[in-house]
PDB file of N, CA and C in Angstrom:
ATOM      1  N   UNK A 290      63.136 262.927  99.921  1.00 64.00           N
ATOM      2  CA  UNK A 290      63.791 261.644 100.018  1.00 64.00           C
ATOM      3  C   UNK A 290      65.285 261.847  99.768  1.00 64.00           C
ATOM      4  N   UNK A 291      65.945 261.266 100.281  1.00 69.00           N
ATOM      5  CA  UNK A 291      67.310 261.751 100.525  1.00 69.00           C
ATOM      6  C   UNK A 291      68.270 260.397  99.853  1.00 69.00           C
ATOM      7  N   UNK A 292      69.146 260.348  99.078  1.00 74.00           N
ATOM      8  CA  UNK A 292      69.560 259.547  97.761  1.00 74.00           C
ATOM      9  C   UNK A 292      71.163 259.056  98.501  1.00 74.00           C
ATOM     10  N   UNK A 293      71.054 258.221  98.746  1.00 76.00           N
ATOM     11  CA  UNK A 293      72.375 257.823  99.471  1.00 76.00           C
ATOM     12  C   UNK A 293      73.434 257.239  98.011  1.00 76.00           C
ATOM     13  N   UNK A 294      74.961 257.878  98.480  1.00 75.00           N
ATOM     14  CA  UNK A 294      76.245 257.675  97.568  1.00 75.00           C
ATOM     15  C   UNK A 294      76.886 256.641  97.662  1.00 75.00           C
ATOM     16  N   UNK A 295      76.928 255.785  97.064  1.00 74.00           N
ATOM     17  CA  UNK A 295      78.059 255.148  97.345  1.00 74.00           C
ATOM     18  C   UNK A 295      79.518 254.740  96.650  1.00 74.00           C
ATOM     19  N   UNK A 296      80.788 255.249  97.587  1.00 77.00           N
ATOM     20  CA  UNK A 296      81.843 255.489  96.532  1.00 77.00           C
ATOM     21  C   UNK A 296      82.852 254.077  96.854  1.00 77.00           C
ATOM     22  N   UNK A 297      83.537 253.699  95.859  1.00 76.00           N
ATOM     23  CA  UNK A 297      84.565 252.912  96.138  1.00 76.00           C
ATOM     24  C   UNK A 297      85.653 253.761  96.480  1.00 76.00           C
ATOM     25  N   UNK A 298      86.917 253.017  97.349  1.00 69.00           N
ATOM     26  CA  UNK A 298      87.595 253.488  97.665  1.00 69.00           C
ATOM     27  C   UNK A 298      88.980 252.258  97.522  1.00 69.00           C
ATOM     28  N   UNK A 299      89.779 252.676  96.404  1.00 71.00           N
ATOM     29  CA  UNK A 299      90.799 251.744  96.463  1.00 71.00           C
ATOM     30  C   UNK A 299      92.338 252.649  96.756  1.00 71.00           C
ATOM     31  N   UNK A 300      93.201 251.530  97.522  1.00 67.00           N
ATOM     32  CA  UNK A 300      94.047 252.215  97.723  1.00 67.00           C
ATOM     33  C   UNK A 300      95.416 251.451  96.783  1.00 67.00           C
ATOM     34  N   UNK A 301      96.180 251.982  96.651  1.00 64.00           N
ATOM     35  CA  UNK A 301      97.133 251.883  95.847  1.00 64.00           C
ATOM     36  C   UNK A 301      98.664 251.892  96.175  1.00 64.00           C
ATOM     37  N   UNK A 302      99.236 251.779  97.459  1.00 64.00           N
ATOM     38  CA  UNK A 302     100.235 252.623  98.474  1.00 64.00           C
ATOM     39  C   UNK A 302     101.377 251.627  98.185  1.00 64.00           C
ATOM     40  N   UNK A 303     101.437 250.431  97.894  1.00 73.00           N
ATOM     41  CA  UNK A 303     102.539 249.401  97.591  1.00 73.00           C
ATOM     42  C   UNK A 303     103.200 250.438  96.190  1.00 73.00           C
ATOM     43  N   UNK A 304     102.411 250.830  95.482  1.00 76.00           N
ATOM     44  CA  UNK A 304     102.743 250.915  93.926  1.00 76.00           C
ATOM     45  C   UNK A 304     103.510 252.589  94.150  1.00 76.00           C
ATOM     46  N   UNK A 305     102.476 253.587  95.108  1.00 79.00           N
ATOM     47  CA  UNK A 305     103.342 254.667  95.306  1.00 79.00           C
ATOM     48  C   UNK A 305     104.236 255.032  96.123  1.00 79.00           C
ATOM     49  N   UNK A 306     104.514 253.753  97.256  1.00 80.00           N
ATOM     50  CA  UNK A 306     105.671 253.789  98.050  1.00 80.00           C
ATOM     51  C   UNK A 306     107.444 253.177  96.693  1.00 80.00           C
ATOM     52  N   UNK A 307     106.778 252.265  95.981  1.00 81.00           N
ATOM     53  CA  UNK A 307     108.046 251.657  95.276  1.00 81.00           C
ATOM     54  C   UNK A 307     108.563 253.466  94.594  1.00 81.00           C
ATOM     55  N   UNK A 308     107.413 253.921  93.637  1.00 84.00           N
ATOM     56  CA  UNK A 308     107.735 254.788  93.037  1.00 84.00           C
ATOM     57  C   UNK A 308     108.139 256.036  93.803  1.00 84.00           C
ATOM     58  N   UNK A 309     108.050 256.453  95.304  1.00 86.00           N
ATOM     59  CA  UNK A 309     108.842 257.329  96.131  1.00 86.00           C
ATOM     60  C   UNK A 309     110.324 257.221  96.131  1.00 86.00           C
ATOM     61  N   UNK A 310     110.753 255.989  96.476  1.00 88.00           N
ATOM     62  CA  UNK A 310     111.647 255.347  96.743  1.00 88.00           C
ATOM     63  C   UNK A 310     113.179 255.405  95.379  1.00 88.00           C
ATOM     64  N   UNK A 311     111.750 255.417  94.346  1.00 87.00           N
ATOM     65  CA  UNK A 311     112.918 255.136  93.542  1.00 87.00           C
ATOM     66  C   UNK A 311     113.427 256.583  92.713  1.00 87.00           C
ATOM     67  N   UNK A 312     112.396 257.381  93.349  1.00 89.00           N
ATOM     68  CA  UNK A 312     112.561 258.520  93.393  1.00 89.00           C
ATOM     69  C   UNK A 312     114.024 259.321  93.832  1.00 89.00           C
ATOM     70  N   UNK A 313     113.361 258.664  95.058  1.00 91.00           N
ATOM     71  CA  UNK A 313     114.672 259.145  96.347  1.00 91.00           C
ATOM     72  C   UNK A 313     116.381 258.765  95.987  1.00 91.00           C
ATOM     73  N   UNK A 314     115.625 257.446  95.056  1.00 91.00           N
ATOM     74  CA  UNK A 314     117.260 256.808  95.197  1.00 91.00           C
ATOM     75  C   UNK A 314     117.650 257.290  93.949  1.00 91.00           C
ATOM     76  N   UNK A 315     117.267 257.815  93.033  1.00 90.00           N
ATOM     77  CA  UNK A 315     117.484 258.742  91.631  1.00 90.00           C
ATOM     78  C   UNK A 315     118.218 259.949  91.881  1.00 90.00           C
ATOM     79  N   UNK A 316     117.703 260.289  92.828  1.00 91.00           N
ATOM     80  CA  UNK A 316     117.620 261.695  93.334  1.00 91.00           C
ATOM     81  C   UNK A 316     119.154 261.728  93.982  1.00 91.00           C
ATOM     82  N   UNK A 317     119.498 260.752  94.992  1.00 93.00           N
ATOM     83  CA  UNK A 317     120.922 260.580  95.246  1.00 93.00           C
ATOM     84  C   UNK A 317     121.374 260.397  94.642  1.00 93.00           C
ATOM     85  N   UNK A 318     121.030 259.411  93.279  1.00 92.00           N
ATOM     86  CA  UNK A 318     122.673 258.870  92.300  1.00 92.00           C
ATOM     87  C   UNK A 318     122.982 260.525  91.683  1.00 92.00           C
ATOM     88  N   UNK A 319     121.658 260.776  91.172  1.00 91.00           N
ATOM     89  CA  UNK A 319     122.210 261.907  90.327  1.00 91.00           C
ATOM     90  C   UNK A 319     122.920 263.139  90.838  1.00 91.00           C
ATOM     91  N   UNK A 320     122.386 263.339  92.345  1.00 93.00           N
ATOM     92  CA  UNK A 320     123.039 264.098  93.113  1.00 93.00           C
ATOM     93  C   UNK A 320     124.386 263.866  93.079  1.00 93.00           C
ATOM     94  N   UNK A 321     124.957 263.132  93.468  1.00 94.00           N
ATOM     95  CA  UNK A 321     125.824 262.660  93.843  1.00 94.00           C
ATOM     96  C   UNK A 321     127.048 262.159  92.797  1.00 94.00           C
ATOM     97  N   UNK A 322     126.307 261.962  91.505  1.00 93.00           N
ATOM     98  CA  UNK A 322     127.527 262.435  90.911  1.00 93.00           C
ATOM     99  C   UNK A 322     127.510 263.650  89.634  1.00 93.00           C
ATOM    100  N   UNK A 323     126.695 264.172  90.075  1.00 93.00           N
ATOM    101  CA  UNK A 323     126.817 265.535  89.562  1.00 93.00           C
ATOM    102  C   UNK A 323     128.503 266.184  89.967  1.00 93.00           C
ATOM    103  N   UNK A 324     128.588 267.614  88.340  1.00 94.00           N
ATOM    104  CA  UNK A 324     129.911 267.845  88.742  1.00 94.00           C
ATOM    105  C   UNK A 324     129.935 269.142  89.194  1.00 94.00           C
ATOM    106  N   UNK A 325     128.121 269.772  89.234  1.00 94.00           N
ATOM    107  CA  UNK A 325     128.423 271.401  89.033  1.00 94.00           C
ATOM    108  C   UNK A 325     126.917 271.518  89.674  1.00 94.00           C
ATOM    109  N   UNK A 326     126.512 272.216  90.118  1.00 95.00           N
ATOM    110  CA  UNK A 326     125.186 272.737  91.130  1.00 95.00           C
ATOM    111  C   UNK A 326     124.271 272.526  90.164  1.00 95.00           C
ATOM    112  N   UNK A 327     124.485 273.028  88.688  1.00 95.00           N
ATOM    113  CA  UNK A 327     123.059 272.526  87.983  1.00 95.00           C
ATOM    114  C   UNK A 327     122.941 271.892  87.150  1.00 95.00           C
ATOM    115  N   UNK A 328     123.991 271.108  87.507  1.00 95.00           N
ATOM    116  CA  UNK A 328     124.015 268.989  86.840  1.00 95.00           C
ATOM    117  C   UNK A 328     123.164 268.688  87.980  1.00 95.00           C
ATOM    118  N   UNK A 329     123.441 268.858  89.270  1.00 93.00           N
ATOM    119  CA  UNK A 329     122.657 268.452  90.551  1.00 93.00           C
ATOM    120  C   UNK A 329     121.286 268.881  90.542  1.00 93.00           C
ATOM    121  N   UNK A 330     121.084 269.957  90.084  1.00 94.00           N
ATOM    122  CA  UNK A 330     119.983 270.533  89.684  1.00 94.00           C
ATOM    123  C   UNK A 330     119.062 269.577  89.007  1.00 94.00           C
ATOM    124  N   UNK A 331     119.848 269.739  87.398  1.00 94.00           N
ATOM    125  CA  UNK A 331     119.316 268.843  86.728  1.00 94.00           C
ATOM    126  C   UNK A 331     118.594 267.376  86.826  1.00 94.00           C
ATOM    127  N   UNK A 332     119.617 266.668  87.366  1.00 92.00           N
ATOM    128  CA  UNK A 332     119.559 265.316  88.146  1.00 92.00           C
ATOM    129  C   UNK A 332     118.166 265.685  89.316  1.00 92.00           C
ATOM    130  N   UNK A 333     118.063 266.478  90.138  1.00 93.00           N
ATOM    131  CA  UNK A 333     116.566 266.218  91.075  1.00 93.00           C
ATOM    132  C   UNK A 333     115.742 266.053  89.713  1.00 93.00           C
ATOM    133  N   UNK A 334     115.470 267.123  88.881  1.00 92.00           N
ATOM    134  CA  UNK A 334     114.454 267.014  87.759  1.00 92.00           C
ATOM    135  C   UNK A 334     114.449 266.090  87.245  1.00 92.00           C
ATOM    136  N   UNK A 335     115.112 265.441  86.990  1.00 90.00           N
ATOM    137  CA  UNK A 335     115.241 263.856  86.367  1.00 90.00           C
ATOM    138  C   UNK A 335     114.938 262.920  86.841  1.00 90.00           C
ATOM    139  N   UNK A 336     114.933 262.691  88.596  1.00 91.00           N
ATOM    140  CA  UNK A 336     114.800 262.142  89.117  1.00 91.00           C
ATOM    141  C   UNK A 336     113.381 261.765  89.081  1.00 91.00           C
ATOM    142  N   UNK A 337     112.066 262.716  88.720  1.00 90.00           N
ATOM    143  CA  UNK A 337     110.912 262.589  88.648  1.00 90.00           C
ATOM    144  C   UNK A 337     110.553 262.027  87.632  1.00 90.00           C
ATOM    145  N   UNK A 338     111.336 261.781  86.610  1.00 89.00           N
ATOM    146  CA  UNK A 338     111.032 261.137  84.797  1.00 89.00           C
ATOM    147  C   UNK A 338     111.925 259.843  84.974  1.00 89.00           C
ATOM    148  N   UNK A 339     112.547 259.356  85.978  1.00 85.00           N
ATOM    149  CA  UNK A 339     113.243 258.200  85.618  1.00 85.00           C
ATOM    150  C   UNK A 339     112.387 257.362  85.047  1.00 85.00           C
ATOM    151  N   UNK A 340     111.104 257.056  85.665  1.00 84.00           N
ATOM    152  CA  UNK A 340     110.289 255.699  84.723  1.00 84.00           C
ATOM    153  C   UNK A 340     110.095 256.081  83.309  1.00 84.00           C
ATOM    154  N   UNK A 341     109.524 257.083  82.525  1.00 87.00           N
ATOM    155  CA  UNK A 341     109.688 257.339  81.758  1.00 87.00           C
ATOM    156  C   UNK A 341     110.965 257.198  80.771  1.00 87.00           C
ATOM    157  N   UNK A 342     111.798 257.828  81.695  1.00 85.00           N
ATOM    158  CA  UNK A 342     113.591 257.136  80.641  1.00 85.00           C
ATOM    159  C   UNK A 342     113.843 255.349  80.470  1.00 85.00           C
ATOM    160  N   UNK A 343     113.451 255.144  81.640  1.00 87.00           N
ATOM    161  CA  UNK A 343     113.135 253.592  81.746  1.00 87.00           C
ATOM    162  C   UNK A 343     112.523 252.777  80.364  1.00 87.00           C
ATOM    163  N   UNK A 344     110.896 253.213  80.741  1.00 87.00           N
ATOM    164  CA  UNK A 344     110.220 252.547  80.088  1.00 87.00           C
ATOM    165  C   UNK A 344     111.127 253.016  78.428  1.00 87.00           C
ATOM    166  N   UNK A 345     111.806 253.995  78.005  1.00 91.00           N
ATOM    167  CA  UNK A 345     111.292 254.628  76.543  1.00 91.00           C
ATOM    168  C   UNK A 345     113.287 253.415  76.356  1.00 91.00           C
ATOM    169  N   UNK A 346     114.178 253.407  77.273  1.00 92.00           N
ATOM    170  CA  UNK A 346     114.933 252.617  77.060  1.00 92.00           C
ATOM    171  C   UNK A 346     114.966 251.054  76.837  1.00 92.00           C
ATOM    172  N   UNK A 347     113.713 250.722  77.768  1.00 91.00           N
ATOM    173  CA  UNK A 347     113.380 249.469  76.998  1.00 91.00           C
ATOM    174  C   UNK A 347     112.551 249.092  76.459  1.00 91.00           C
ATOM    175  N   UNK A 348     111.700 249.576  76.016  1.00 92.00           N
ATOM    176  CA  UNK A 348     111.208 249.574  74.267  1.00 92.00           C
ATOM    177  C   UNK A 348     112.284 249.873  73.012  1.00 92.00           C
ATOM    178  N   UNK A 349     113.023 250.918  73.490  1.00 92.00           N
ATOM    179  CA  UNK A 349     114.288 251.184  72.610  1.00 92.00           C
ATOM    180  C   UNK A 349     115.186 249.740  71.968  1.00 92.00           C
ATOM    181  N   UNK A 350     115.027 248.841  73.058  1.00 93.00           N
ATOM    182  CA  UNK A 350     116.329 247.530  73.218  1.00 93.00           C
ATOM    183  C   UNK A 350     115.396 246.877  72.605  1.00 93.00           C
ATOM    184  N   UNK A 351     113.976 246.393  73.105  1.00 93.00           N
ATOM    185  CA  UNK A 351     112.868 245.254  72.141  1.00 93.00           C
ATOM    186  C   UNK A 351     112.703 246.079  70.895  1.00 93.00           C
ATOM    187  N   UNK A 352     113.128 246.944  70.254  1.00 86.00           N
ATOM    188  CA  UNK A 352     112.979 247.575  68.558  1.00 86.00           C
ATOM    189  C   UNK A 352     111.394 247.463  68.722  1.00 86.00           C
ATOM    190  N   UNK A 353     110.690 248.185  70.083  1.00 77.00           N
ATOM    191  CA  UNK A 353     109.479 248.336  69.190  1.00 77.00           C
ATOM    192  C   UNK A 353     108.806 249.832  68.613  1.00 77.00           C
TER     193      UNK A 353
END
């Protein structure tokens, strides 16, 4: 007897298109005003933690 699966399948693409995006646009500021190849450097890497700097800056401002 053969046991049939059944999986949900949700998609999520609004939430990981915003977070591409804001990626991208991180990725230029910091580029862009970088003063030295690995400030620019730096800045792509950063560009992947912006929500993180985000979120930890405003919790920082609500004192929690």
């Amino acid at each position: 007897m053969k046991k049939e699966v059944q999986t949900k399948v949700e998609c999520h693409g609004a939430s990981g298109a915003i977070y591409f995006f804001g990626i991208v646009g991180s990725a230029i500021y910091y580029v862009s005003t970088a003063t030295g190849f690995w400030m620019g450097a730096l800045g792509i890497i950063k560009s992947f933690f912006w929500p993180g700097f985000l979120v930890y800056e405003v919790l920082k401002f609500l004192n929690m």
